[in-house]
CSV table of C-alpha atoms in Angstrom, one decimal:
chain,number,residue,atom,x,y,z
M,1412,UNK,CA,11.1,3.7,-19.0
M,1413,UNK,CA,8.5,2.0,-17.1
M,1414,UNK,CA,10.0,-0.3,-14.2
M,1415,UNK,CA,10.2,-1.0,-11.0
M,1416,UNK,CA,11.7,1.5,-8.7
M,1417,UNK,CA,12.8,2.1,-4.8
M,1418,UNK,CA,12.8,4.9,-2.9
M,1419,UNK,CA,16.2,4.0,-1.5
M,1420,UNK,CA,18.8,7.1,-2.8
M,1421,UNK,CA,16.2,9.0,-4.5
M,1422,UNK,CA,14.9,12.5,-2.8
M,1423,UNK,CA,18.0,14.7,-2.0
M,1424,UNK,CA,16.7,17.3,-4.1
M,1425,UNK,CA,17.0,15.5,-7.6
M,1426,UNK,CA,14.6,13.1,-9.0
M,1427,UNK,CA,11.1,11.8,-9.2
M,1428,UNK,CA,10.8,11.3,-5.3
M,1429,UNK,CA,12.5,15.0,-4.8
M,1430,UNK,CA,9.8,16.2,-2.8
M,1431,UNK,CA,10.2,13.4,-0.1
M,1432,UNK,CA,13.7,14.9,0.8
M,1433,UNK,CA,12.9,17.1,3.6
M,1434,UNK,CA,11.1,13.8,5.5
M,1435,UNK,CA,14.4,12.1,4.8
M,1436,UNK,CA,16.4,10.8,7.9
M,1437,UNK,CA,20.1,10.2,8.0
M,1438,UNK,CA,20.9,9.5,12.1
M,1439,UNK,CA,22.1,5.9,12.2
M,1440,UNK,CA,22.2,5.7,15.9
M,1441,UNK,CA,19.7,5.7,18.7
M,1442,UNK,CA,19.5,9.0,20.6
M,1443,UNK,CA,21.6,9.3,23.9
M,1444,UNK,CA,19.1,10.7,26.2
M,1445,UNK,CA,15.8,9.4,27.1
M,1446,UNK,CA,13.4,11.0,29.2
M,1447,UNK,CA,10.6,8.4,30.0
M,1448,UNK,CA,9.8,5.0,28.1
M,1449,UNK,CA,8.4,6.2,24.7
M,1450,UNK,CA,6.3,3.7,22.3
M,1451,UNK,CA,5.9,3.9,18.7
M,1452,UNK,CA,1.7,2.9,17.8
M,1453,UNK,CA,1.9,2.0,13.8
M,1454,UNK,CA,-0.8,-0.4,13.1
M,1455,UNK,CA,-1.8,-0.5,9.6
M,1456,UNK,CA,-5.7,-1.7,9.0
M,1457,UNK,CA,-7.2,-4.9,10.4
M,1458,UNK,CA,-8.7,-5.9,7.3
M,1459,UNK,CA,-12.8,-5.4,7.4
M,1460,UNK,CA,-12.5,-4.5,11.2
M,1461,UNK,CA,-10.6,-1.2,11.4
M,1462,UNK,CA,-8.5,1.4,9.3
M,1463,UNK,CA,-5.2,1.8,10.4
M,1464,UNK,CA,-6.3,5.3,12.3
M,1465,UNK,CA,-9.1,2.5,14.2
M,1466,UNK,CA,-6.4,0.5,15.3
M,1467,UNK,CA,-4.0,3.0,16.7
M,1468,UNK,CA,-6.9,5.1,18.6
M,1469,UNK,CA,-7.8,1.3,20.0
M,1470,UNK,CA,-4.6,0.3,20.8
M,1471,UNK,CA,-3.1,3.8,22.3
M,1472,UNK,CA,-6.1,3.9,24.4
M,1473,UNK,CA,-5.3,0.6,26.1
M,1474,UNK,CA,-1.6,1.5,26.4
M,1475,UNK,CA,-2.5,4.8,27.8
M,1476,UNK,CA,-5.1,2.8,31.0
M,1477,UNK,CA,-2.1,0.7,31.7
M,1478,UNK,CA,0.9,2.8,31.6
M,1479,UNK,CA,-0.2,6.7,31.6
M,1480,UNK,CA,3.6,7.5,31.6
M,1481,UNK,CA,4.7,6.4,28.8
M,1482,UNK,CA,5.2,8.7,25.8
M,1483,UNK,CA,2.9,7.1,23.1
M,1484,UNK,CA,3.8,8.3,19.2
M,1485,UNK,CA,1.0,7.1,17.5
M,1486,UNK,CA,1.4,6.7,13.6
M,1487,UNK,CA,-1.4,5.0,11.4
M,1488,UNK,CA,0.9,2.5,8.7
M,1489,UNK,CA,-0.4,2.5,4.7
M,1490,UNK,CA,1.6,0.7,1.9
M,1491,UNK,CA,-0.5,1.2,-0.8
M,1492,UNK,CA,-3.4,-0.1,0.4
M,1493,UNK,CA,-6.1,1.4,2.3
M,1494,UNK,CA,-5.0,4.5,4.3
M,1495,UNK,CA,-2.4,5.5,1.7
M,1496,UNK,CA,-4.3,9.0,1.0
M,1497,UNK,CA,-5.0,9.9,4.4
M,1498,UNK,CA,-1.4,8.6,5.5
M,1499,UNK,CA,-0.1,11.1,2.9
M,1500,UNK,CA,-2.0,14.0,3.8
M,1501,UNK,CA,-1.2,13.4,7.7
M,1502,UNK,CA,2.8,13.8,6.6
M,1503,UNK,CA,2.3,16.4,3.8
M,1504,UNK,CA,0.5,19.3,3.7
M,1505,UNK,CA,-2.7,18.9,1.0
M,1506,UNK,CA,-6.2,19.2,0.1
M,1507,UNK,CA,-8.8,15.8,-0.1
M,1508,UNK,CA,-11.5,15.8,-3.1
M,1509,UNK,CA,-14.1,13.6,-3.3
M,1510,UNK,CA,-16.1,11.9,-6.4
M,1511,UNK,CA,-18.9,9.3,-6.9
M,1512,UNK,CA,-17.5,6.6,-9.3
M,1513,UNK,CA,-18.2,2.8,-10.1
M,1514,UNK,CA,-17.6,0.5,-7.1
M,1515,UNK,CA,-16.0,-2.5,-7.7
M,1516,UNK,CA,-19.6,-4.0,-9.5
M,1517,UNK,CA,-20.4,-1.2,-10.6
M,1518,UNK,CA,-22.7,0.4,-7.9
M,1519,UNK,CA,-21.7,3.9,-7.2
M,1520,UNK,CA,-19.1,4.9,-4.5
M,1521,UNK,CA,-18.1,8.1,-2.8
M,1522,UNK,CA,-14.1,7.9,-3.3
M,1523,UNK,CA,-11.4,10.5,-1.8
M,1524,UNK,CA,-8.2,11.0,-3.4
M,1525,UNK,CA,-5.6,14.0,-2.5
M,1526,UNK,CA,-3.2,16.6,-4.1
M,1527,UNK,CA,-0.2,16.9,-2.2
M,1528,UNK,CA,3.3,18.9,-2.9
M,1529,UNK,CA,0.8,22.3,-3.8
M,1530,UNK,CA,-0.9,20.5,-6.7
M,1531,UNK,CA,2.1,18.8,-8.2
M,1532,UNK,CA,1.8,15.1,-6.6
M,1533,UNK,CA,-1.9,13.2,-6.7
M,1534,UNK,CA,-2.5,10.4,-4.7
M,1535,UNK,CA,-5.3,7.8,-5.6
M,1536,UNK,CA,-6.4,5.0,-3.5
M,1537,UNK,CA,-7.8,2.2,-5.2
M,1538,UNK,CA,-9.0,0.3,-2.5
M,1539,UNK,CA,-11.5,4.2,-2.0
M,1540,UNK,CA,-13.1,3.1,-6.0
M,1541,UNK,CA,-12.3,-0.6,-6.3
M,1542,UNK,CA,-11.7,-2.1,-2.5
M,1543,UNK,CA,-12.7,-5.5,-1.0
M,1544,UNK,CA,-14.1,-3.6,1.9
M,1545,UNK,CA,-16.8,-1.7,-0.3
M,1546,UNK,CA,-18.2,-5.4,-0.7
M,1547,UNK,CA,-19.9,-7.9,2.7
M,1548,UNK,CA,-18.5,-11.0,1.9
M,1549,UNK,CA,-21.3,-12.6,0.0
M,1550,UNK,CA,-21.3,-10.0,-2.7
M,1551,UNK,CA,-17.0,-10.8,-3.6
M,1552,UNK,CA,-16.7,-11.6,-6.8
M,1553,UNK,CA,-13.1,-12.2,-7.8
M,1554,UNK,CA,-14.2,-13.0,-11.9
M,1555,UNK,CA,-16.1,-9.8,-12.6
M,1556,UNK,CA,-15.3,-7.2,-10.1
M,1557,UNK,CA,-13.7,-4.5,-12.1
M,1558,UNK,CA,-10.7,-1.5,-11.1
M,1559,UNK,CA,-13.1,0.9,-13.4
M,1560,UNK,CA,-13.8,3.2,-10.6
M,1561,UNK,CA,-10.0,3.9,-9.8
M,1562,UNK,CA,-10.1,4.8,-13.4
M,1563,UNK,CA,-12.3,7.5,-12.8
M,1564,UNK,CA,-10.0,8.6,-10.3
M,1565,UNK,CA,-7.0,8.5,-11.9
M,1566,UNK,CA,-8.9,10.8,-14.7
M,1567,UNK,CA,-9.8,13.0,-12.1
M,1568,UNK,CA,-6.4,13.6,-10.9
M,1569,UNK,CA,-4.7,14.1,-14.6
M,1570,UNK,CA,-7.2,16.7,-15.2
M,1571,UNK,CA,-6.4,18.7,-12.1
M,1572,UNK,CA,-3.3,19.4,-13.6
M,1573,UNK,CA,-0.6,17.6,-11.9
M,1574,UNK,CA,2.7,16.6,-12.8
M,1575,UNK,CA,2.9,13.4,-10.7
M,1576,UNK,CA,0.1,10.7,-10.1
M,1577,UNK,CA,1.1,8.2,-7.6
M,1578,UNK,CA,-1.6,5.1,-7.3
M,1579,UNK,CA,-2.2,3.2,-4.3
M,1580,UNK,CA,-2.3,-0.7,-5.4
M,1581,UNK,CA,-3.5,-2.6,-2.2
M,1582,UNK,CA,-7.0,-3.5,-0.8
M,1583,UNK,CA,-8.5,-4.6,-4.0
M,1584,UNK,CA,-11.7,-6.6,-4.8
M,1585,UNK,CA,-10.5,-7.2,-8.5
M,1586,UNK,CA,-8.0,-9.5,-10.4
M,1587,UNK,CA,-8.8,-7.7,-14.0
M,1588,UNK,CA,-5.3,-6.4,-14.5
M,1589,UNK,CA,-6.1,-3.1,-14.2
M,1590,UNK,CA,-7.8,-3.0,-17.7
M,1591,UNK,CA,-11.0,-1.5,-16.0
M,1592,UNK,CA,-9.2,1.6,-14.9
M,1593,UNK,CA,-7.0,1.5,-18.4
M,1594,UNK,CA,-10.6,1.5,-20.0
M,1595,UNK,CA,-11.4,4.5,-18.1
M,1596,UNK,CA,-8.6,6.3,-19.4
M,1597,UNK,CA,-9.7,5.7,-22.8
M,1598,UNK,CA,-8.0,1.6,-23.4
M,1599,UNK,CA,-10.3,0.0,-25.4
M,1600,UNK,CA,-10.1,-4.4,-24.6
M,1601,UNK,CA,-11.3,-6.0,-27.4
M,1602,UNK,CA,-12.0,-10.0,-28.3
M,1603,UNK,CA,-11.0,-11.6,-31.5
M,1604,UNK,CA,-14.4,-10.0,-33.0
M,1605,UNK,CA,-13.6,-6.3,-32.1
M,1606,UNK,CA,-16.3,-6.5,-29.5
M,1607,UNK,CA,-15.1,-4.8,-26.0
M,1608,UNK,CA,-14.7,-7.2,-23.3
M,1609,UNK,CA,-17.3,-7.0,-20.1
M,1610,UNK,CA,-15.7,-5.8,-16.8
M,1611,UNK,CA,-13.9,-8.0,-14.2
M,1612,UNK,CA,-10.2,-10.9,-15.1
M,1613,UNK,CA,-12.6,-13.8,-16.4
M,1614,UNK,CA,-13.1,-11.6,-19.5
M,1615,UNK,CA,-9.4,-11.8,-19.9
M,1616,UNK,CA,-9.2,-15.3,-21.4
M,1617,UNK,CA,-10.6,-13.9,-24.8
M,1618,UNK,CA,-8.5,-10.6,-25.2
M,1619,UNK,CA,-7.2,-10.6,-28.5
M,1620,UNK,CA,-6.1,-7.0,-29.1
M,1621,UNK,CA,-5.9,-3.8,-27.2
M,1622,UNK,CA,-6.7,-0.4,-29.2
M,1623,UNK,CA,-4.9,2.2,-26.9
M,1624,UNK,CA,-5.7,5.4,-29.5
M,1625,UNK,CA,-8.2,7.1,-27.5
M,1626,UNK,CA,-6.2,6.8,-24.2
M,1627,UNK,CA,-5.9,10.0,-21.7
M,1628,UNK,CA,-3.6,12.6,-23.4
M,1629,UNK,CA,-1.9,13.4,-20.3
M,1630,UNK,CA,-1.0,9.7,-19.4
M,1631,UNK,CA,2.2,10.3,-21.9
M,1632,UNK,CA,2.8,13.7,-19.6
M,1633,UNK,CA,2.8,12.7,-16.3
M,1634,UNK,CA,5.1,11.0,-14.0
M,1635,UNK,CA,3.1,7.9,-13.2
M,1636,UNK,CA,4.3,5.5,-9.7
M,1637,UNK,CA,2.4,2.7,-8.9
M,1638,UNK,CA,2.7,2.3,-5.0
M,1639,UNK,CA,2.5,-1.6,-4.6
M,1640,UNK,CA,1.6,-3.4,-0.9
M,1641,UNK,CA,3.5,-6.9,-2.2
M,1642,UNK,CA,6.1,-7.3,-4.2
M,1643,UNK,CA,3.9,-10.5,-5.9
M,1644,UNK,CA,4.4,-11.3,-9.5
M,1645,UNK,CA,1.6,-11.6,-11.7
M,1646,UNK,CA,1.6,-15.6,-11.8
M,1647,UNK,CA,1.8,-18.2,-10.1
M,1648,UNK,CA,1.8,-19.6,-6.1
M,1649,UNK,CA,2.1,-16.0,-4.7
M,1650,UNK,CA,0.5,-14.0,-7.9
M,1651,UNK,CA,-2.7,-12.0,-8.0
M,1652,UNK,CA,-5.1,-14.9,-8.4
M,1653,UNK,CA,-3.5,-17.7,-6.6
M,1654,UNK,CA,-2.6,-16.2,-3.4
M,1655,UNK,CA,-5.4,-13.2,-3.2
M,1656,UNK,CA,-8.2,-14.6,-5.4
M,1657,UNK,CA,-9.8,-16.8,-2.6
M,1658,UNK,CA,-10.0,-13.6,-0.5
M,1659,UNK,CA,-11.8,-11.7,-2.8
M,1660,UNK,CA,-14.4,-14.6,-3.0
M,1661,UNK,CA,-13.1,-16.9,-5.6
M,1662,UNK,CA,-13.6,-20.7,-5.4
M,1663,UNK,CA,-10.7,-23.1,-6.6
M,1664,UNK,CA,-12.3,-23.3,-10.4
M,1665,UNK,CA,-12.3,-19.3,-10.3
M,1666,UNK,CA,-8.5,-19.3,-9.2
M,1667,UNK,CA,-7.3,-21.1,-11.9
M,1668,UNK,CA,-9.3,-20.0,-14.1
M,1669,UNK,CA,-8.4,-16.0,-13.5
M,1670,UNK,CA,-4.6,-17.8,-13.7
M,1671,UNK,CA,-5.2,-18.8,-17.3
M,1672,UNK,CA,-7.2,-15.9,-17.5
M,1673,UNK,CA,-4.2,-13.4,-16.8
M,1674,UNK,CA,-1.8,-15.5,-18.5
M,1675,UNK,CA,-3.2,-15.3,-21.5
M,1676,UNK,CA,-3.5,-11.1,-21.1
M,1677,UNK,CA,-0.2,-11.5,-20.0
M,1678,UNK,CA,0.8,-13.4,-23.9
M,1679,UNK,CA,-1.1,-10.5,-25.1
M,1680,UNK,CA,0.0,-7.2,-23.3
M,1681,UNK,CA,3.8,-8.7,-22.4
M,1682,UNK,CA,4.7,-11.0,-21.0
M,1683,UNK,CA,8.2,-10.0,-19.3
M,1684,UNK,CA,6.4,-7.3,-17.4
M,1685,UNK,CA,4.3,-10.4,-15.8
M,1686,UNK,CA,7.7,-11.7,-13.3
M,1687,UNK,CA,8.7,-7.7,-11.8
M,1688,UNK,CA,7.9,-7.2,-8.6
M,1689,UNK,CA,4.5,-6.2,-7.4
M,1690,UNK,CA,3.2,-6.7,-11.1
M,1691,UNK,CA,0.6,-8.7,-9.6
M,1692,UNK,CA,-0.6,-6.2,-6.7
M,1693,UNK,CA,-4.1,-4.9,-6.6
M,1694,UNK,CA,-5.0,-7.7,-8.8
M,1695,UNK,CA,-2.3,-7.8,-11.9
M,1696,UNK,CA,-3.3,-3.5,-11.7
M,1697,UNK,CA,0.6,-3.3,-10.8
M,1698,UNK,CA,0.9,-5.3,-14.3
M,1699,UNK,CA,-1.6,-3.5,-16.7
M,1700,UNK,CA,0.3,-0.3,-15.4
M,1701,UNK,CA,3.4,-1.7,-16.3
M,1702,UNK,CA,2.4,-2.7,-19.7
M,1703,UNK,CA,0.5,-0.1,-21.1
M,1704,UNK,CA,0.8,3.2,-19.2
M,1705,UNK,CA,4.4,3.3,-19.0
M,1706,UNK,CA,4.5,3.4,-14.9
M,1707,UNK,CA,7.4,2.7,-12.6
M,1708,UNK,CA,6.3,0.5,-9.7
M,1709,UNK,CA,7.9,1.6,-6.0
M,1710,UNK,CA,7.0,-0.1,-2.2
M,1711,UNK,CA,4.2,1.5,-1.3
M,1712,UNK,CA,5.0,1.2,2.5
M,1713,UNK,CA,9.0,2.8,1.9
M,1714,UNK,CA,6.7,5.8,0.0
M,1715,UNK,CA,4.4,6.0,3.2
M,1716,UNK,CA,7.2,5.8,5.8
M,1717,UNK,CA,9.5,8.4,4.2
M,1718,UNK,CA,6.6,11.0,4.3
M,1719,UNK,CA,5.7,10.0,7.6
M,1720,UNK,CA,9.5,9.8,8.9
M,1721,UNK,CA,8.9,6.8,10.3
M,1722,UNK,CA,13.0,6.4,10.2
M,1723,UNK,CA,13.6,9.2,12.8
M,1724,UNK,CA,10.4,8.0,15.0
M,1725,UNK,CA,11.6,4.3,15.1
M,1726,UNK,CA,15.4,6.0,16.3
M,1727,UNK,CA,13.1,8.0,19.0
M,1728,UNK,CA,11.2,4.6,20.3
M,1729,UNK,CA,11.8,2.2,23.1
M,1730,UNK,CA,9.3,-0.3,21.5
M,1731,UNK,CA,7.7,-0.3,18.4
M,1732,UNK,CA,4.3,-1.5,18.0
M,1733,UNK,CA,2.5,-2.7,14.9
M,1734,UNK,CA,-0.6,-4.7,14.2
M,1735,UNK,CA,-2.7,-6.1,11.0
M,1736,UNK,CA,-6.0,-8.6,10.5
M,1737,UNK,CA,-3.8,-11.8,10.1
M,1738,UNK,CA,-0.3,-12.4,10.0
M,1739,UNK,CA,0.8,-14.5,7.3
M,1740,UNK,CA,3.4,-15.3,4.5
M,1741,UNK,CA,1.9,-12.0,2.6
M,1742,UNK,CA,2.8,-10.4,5.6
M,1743,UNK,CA,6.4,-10.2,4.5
M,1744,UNK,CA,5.8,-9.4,1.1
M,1745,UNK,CA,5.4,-5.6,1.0
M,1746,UNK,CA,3.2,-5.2,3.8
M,1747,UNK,CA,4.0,-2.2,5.9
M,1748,UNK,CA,4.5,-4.1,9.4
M,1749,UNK,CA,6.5,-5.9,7.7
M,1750,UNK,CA,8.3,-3.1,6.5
M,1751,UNK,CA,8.6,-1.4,10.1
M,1752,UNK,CA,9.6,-4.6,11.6
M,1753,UNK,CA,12.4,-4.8,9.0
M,1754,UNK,CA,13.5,-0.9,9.8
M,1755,UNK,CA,13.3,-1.0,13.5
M,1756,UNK,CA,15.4,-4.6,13.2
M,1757,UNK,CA,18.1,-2.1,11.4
M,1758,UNK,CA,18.4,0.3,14.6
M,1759,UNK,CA,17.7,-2.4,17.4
M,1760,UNK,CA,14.0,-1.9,18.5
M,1761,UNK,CA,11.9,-4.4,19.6
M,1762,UNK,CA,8.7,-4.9,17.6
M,1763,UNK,CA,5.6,-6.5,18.8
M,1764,UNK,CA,2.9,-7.2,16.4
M,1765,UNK,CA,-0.8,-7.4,17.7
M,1766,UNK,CA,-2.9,-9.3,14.9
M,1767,UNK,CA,-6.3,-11.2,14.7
M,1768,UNK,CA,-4.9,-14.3,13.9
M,1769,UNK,CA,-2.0,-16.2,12.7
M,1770,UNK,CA,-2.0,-18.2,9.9
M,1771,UNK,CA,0.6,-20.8,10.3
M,1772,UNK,CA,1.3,-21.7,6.6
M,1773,UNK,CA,4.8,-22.1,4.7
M,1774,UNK,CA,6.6,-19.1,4.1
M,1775,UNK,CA,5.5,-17.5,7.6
M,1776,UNK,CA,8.3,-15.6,8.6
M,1777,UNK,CA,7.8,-16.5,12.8
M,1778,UNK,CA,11.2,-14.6,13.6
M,1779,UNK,CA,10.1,-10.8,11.4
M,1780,UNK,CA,9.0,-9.3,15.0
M,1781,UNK,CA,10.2,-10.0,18.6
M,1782,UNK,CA,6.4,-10.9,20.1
M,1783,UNK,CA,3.2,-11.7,18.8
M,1784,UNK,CA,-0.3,-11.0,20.6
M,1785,UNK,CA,-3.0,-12.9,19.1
M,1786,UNK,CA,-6.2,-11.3,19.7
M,1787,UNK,CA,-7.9,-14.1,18.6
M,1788,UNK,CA,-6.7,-16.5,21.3
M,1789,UNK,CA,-7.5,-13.3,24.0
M,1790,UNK,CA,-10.9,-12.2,23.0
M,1791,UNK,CA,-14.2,-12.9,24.9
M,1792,UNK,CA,-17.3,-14.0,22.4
M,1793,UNK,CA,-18.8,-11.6,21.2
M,1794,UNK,CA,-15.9,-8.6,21.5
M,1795,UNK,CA,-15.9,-6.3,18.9
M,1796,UNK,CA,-12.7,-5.7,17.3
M,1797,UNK,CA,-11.3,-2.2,18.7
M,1798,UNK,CA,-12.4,-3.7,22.5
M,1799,UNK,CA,-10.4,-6.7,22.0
M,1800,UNK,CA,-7.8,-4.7,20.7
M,1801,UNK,CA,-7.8,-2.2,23.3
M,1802,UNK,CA,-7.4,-4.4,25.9
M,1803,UNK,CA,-4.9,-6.7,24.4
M,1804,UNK,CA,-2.7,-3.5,24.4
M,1805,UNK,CA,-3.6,-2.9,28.1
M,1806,UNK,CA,-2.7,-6.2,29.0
M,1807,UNK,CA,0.6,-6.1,27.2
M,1808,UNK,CA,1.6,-2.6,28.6
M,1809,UNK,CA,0.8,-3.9,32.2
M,1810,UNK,CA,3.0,-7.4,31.8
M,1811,UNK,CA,6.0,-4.9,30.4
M,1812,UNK,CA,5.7,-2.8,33.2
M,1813,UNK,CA,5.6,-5.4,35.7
M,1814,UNK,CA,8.6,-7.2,34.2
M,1815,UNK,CA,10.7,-4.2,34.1
């Protein structure tokens, strides 16, 4: 059945996760012996500034000119979001493709997506298709921006032949539900005249049925996971269009409209799928899956970390450093720092978090890491962000040092 899942118990050679037991790590104690201070790097992307990859080179770099002893373990961070596929292939062996399909409004897009697990497992990115950093800020458009793209994708991949499709819901420019990929799969959305509905969540308020006859013929065949980067239900304070719409460009009419707008899809497509977990990621896409593809929805960032072993690397580390754009209450939602901080908590590592800014609202979890460098409060005019980064890493190594 469809549902939301975890990763926790799942892999020891039985299951639909099997093929992460080998990355698994039992060791519940730090090792015994250690040879020279070692750091953990495990940024994940600074939203419209760097990719997770960005970050770590930035930040290892100005680690490295202030403490050239240290043993750095550098470790890009996905959870769903932008990075996933690359994060993926870096801790399992696989093979990238590449295919132009519909951006976000509908320009085309070069997107990669990856078979992993010798062609069993795909992995699609949405945020490569349907992303809020394929758009400058001017051109967001919350209302009509549609997941059509990661569609295209997801077609892709169930035509390669694989048994699994994983989906990477994070980093989107949309709040349509997910009907835009669904309508790429064959979904038809119609209003009460039969008429499909144009692209992009404002459409949403005049579903009336959904005609799901010509869908893919291997979407009943596969094991379908949606990998979420929040746990955010579909409505309300901390749903898709309330908390994420004004990022993606939407106004305060827009927000509640897309609200009404996918609660009324919600009436229509079910509405108890609407409160699980992460049914509101990548704008309500966590939902549609949910509702009409029969997927199972797991933490994006526990995927990414078992593949990456980030449980025996945290265990290895003196110091574990993470970093994001801004740090706030979506932080601790999902998010994979806020994941890692939450792991290396478990075993008794520090965690510092370098971010661009911190937003100070209710629901900020202050105490989730042990320090917090805010670049924005460091950084000379001017600074692009991987030198500001850089040398708010130098500057942290070389106050450690000195203290010790």
């Amino acid at each position: 059945m469809p549902g939301v899942g975890t990763l926790a118990g799942e892999g020891r050679g039985t299951g639909p996760l099997a093929f992460w037991s080998s990355l698994d790590t039992s060791e519940t104690a730090k090792p015994s012996i250690v040879i020279s201070p070692r750091w953990l790097v495990a940024p994940q992307e600074f939203k419209g500034t760097l990719t997770a990859a960005e970050a770590a080179e930035a930040m290892a770099k100005g680690l490295r000119e202030s403490s050239p002893e240290v043993v750095l373990d550098v470790a890009p961070l996905a959870d769903g979001g932008p990075g996933t596929v690359e994060a993926l292939l870096a801790g399992l062996r696989g093979e990238r493709h590449s295919r132009v399909v519909r951006g976000p409004l509908g320009a085309p897009v070069e997107a990669h997506w990856a078979l992993v697990e010798n062609g069993r497992t795909a992995v699609v990115e949405m945020a490569a298709a349907s992303g809020l950093s394929l758009l400058p800020p001017e051109s967001r458009d919350a209302p009509h921006a549609s997941t059509y793209g990661t569609g295209e994708l997801m077609r892709a991949a169930l035509e390669s032949g694989c048994e699994r499709l994983i989906v990477g819901l994070g980093g989107s420019a949309t709040t349509d539900a997910g009907t835009g990929a669904l309508s790429a799969l064959g979904f038809r959305f119609l209003d009460a005249a039969g008429q499909p509905l144009p692209p992009g969540g404002a459409a949403l308020a005049r579903l009336a049925t959904v005609d799901a006859s010509g869908r893919h013929p291997r979407l009943g065949t596969v094991e379908l996971l949606g990998a979420t980067d929040v746990t955010s239900p579909l409505l309300g304070p901390d749903g898709a269009a309330r908390l994420f719409g004004p990022q993606k460009g939407a106004d305060a009419a827009e927000v509640e409209a897309l609200e009404a707008a996918l609660a009324h899809a919600a009436g229509v497509l079910g509405e108890t799928s609407a409160g699980w977990p992460g049914a509101g990621a990548a704008g309500g896409f966590g939902f549609g899956l949910l509702a009409l593809a029969g997927a199972r929805l797991v933490p994006g960032y526990e995927l990414v970390s078992r593949a990456l072993g980030l449980e025996r690397r945290v265990l290895m580390a003196d110091v574990v450093l993470t970093g994001e754009g801004r740090f706030d209450r979506q932080t601790s939602l999902g998010k994979g720092p806020g994941g890692i901080a939450r792991l290396a908590r478990e075993h008794g590592t520090p965690v510092v978090l370098f971010t661009g800014q911190v937003r100070r609202d209710e629901g900020l979890e202050l105490d989730l890491f042990h320090e917090v460098v805010e670049l924005a409060t460091q950084a000379r005019p001017g600074e692009d962000a991987a030198t500001a980064l850089c040398e708010a890493a130098a500057r942290w190594a070389a106050q450690r040092l000195k203290a010790r």
